[in-house]
XYZ file of C-alpha atoms in Angstrom:
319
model
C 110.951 -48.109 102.307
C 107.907 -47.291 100.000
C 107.403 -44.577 98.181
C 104.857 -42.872 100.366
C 107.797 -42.402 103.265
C 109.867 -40.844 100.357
C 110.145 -37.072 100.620
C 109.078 -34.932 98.085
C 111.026 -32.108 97.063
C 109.576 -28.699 98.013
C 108.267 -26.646 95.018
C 111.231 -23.901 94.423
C 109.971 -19.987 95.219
C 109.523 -18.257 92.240
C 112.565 -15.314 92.521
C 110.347 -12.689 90.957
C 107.034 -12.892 93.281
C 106.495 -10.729 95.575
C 106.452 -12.502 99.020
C 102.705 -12.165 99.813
C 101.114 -11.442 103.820
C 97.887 -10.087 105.028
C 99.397 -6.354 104.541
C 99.889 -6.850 101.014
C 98.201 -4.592 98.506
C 97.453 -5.127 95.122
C 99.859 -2.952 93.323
C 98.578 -0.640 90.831
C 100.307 -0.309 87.158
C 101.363 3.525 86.345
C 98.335 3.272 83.351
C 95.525 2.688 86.692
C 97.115 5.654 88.652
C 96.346 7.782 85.686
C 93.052 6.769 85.381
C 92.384 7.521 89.222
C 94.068 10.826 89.124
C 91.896 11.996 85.885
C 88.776 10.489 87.610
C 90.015 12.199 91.016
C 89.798 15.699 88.987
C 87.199 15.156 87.266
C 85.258 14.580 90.480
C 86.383 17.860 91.671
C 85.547 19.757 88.505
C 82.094 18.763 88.996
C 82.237 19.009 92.736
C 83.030 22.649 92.203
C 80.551 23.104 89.319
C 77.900 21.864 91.480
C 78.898 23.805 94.906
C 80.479 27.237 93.469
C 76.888 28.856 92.141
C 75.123 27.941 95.620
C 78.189 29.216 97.708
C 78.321 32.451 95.032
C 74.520 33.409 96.315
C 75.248 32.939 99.895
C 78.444 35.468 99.400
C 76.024 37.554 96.967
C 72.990 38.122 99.314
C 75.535 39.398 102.346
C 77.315 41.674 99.703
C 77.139 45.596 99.016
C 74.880 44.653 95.336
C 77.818 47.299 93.701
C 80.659 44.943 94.531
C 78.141 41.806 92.798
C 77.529 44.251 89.613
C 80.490 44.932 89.172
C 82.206 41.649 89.347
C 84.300 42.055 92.517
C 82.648 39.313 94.199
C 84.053 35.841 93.614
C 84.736 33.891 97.356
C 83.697 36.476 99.863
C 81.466 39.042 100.934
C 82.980 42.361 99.917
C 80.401 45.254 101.616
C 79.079 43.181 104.378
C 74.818 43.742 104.595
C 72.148 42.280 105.816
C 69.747 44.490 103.731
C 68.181 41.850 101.501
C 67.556 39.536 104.584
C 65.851 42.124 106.592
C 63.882 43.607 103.606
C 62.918 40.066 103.269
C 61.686 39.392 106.874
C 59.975 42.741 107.167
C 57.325 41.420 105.563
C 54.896 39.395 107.851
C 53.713 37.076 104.967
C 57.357 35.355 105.128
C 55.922 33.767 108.064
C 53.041 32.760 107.130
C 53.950 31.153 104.360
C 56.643 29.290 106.169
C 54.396 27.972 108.492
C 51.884 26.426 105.653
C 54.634 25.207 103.766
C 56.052 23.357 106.520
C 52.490 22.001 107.629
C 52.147 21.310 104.117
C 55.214 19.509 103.493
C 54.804 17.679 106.702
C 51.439 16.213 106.362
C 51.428 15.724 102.838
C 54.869 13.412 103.102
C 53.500 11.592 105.967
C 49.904 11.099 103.562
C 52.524 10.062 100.784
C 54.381 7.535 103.201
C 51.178 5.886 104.632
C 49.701 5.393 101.043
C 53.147 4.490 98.973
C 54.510 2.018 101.058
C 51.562 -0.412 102.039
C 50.822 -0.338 98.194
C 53.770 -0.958 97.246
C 54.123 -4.101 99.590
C 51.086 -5.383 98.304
C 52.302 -5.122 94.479
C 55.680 -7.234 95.331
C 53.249 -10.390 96.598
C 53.434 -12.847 93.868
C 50.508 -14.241 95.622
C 48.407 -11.222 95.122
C 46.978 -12.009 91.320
C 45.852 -8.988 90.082
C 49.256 -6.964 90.823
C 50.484 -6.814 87.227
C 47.071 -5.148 85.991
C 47.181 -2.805 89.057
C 50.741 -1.880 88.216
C 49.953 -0.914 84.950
C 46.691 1.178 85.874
C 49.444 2.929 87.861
C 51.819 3.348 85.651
C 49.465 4.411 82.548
C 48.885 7.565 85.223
C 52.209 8.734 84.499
C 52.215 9.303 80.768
C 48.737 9.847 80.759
C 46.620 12.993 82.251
C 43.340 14.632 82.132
C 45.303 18.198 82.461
C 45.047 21.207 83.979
C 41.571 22.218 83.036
C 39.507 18.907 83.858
C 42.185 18.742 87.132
C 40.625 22.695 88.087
C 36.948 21.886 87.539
C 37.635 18.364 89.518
C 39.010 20.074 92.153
C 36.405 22.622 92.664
C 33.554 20.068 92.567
C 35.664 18.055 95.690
C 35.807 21.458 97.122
C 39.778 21.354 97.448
C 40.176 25.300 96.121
C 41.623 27.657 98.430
C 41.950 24.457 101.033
C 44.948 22.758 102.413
C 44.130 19.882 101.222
C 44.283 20.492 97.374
C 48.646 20.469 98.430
C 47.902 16.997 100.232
C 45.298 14.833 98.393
C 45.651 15.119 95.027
C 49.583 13.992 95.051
C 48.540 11.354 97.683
C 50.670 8.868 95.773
C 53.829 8.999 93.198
C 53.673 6.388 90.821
C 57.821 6.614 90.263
C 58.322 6.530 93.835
C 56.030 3.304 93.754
C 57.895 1.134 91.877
C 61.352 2.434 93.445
C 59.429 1.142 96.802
C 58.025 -2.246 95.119
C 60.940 -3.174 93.841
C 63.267 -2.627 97.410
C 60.633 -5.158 98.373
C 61.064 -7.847 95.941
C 65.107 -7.755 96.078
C 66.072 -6.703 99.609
C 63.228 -8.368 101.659
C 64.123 -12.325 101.989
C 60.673 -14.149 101.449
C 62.131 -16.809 104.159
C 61.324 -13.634 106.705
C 57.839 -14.251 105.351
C 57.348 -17.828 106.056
C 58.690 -17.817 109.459
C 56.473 -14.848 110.216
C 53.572 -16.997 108.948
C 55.032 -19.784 111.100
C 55.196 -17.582 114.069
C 51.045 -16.468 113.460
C 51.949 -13.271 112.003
C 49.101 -12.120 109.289
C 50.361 -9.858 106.207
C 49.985 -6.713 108.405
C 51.948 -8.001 111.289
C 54.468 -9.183 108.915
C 54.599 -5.768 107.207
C 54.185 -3.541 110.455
C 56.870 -5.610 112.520
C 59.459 -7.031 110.311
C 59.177 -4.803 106.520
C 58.774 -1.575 107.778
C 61.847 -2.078 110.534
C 63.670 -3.353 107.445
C 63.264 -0.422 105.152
C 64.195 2.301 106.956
C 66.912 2.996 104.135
C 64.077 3.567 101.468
C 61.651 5.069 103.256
C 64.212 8.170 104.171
C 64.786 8.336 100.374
C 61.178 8.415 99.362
C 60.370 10.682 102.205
C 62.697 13.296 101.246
C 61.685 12.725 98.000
C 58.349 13.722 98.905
C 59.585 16.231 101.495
C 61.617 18.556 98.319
C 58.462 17.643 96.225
C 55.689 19.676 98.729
C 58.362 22.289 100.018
C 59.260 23.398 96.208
C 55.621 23.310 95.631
C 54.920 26.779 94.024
C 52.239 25.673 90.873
C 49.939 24.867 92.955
C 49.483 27.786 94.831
C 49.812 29.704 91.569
C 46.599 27.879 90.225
C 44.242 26.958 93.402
C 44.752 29.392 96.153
C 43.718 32.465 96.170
C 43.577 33.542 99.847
C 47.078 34.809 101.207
C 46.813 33.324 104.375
C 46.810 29.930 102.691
C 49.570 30.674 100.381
C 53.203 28.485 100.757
C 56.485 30.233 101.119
C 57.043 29.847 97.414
C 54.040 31.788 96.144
C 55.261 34.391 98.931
C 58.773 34.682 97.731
C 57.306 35.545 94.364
C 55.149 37.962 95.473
C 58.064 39.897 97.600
C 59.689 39.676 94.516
C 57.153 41.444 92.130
C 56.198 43.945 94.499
C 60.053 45.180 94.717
C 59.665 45.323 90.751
C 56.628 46.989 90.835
C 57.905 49.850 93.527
C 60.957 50.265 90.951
C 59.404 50.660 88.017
C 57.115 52.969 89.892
C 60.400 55.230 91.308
C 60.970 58.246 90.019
C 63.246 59.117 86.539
C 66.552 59.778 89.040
C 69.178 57.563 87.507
C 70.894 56.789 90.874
C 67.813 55.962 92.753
C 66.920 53.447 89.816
C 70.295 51.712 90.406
C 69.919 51.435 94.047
C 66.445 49.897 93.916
C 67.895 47.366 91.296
C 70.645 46.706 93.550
C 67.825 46.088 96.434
C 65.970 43.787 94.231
C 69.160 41.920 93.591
C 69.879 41.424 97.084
C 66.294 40.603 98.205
C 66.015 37.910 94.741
C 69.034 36.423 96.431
C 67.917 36.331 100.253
C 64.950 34.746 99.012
C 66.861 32.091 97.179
C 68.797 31.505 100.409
C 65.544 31.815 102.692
C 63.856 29.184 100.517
C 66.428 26.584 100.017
C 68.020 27.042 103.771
C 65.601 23.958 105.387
C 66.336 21.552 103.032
C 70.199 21.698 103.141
C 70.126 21.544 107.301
C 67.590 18.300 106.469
C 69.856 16.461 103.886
C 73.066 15.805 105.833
C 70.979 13.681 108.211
C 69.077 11.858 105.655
C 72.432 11.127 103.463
C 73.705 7.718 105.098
C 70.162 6.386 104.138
C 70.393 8.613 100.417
C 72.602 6.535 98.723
C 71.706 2.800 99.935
C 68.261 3.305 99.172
C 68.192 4.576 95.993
C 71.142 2.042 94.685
C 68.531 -0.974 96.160
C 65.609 0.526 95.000
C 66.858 0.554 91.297
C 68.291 -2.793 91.369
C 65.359 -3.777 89.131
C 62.318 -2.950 87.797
């Protein structure tokens, strides 16, 4: 008999293993469940440090302003009113301005999209020379600035004042947003896409309207909303260039609902309660408006936040 037909003795089972199967979990030592439970509360501490002051001005602006003052609101209404919101929406110009801020927001993120993304394509082509010297044209923009004065006599000789256009054109393109967008290009878009394309007849644009813009539909929700906040929160703008009221976005509204309720109390008479209930007003109207501005972009961010994280992790991966 050789030694090949010889059987081998099976190894012996170590007695102390733990017999292993596809259910079996990696256990964790009692120093690792520590560390997850501090990190677990942790994450709520900050969880409730972000959400508690936004959830205290919904309560606030549908409370009796007394019950706020005096510190007997905390997790509920306490006085149920609606007198900030309607003071609020009395005024006519609430409307207005939501409607330019929206056509503002709207247009001007679209503008941003069509100009940002294209760019950016064409700066992650190693075949397109003159990309590093573009890139840092761009990026000297952000550090460096003619300011507001040369930026006011600019716009004037365009013609842009008191237009709709001066929230649109001038912020055409975001240099940040840029390179987030250049570099989801160079590290998520595989350049063996691009050489089939070109073996299939595609030019650059087919190649970036059919395959690269289907592919980045992650970063282009990110830099959209982006965008989106950017034009909705808009309110220097308005401060500087407009000067008609019908042009005017919701945020230059807001403030001036705000100053005229200051105004009318400083202008009330010397009775001591009548002065506290128009400061309770204002209270209640300064936090309606907070609600009234911010309401459209926390109904837009739930459906944008599967996209949120992915493309801002792969747009950072490098620079």
């Amino acid at each position: 008999m050789t030694s090949s037909n010889v059987a081998q003795p099976a190894p012996k089972a170590d007695p102390g293993a733990i017999p292993w199967n596809k259910h079996t979990r990696q256990q964790q030592k009692p120093g690792d469940l520590a560390v997850d439970i501090v990190i677990a509360l942790l994450l709520v501490v900050i969880l409730l440090a972000v959400i508690y002051p936004l959830w205290f001005i919904v309560v606030a602006s549908l409370s009796n302003q007394g019950a706020v003052s005096s510190g007997r609101v905390t997790l509920w209404p306490v006085g149920f009113t609606l007198a900030g919101y309607q003071r609020v929406f009395q005024d006519a110009r609430i409307w207005t301005g939501y409607g330019n801020t929206v056509l503002y927001a709207v247009l001007g993120t679209a503008l941003n999209l069509v100009v940002t993304m294209p760019a950016a394509f064409a700066l992650s082509r190693l075949e397109f020379k003159p990309r590093r010297v573009l890139l840092f044209l761009f990026t000297f923009t952000m550090y460096f600035a003619g300011g507001l004065i040369p930026n006011y006599l600019l716009y004037k000789q365009l013609g842009l004042l008191n237009s709709m256009w001066v929230f649109i054109l001038p912020g055409a393109l975001s240099v940040w947003n840029l390179i987030i967008a250049r570099s989801f290009f160079e590290t998520s878009i595989p350049e063996d896409l691009h050489d089939a394309a070109r073996i299939d007849g595609l030019s650059y644009f087919g190649y970036f309207m059919k395959i690269v813009i289907p592919l980045s539909s992650a970063i282009i929700a990110v830099i959209g909303l982006y965008y989106f906040v950017g034009h909705w929160n808009d309110y220097f703008t308005g401060l500087i260039y407009i000067r008609q009221e019908a042009k005017e976005p919701l945020q230059n509204v807001l403030q001036s609902i705000l100053l005229a309720n200051q105004t009318n109390q400083m202008g009330t008479g010397n009775g001591g309660q009548n002065v506290l209930q128009q400061q309770q007003l204002a209270d209640q109207i300064k936090y309606g408006v907070i609600i009234v501005s911010t309401l459209p972009l926390l109904i837009i961010y739930p459906f944008l936040q599967k996209y949120f994280n992915k493309g801002v992790m792969i747009g950072a991966v490098k620079g």
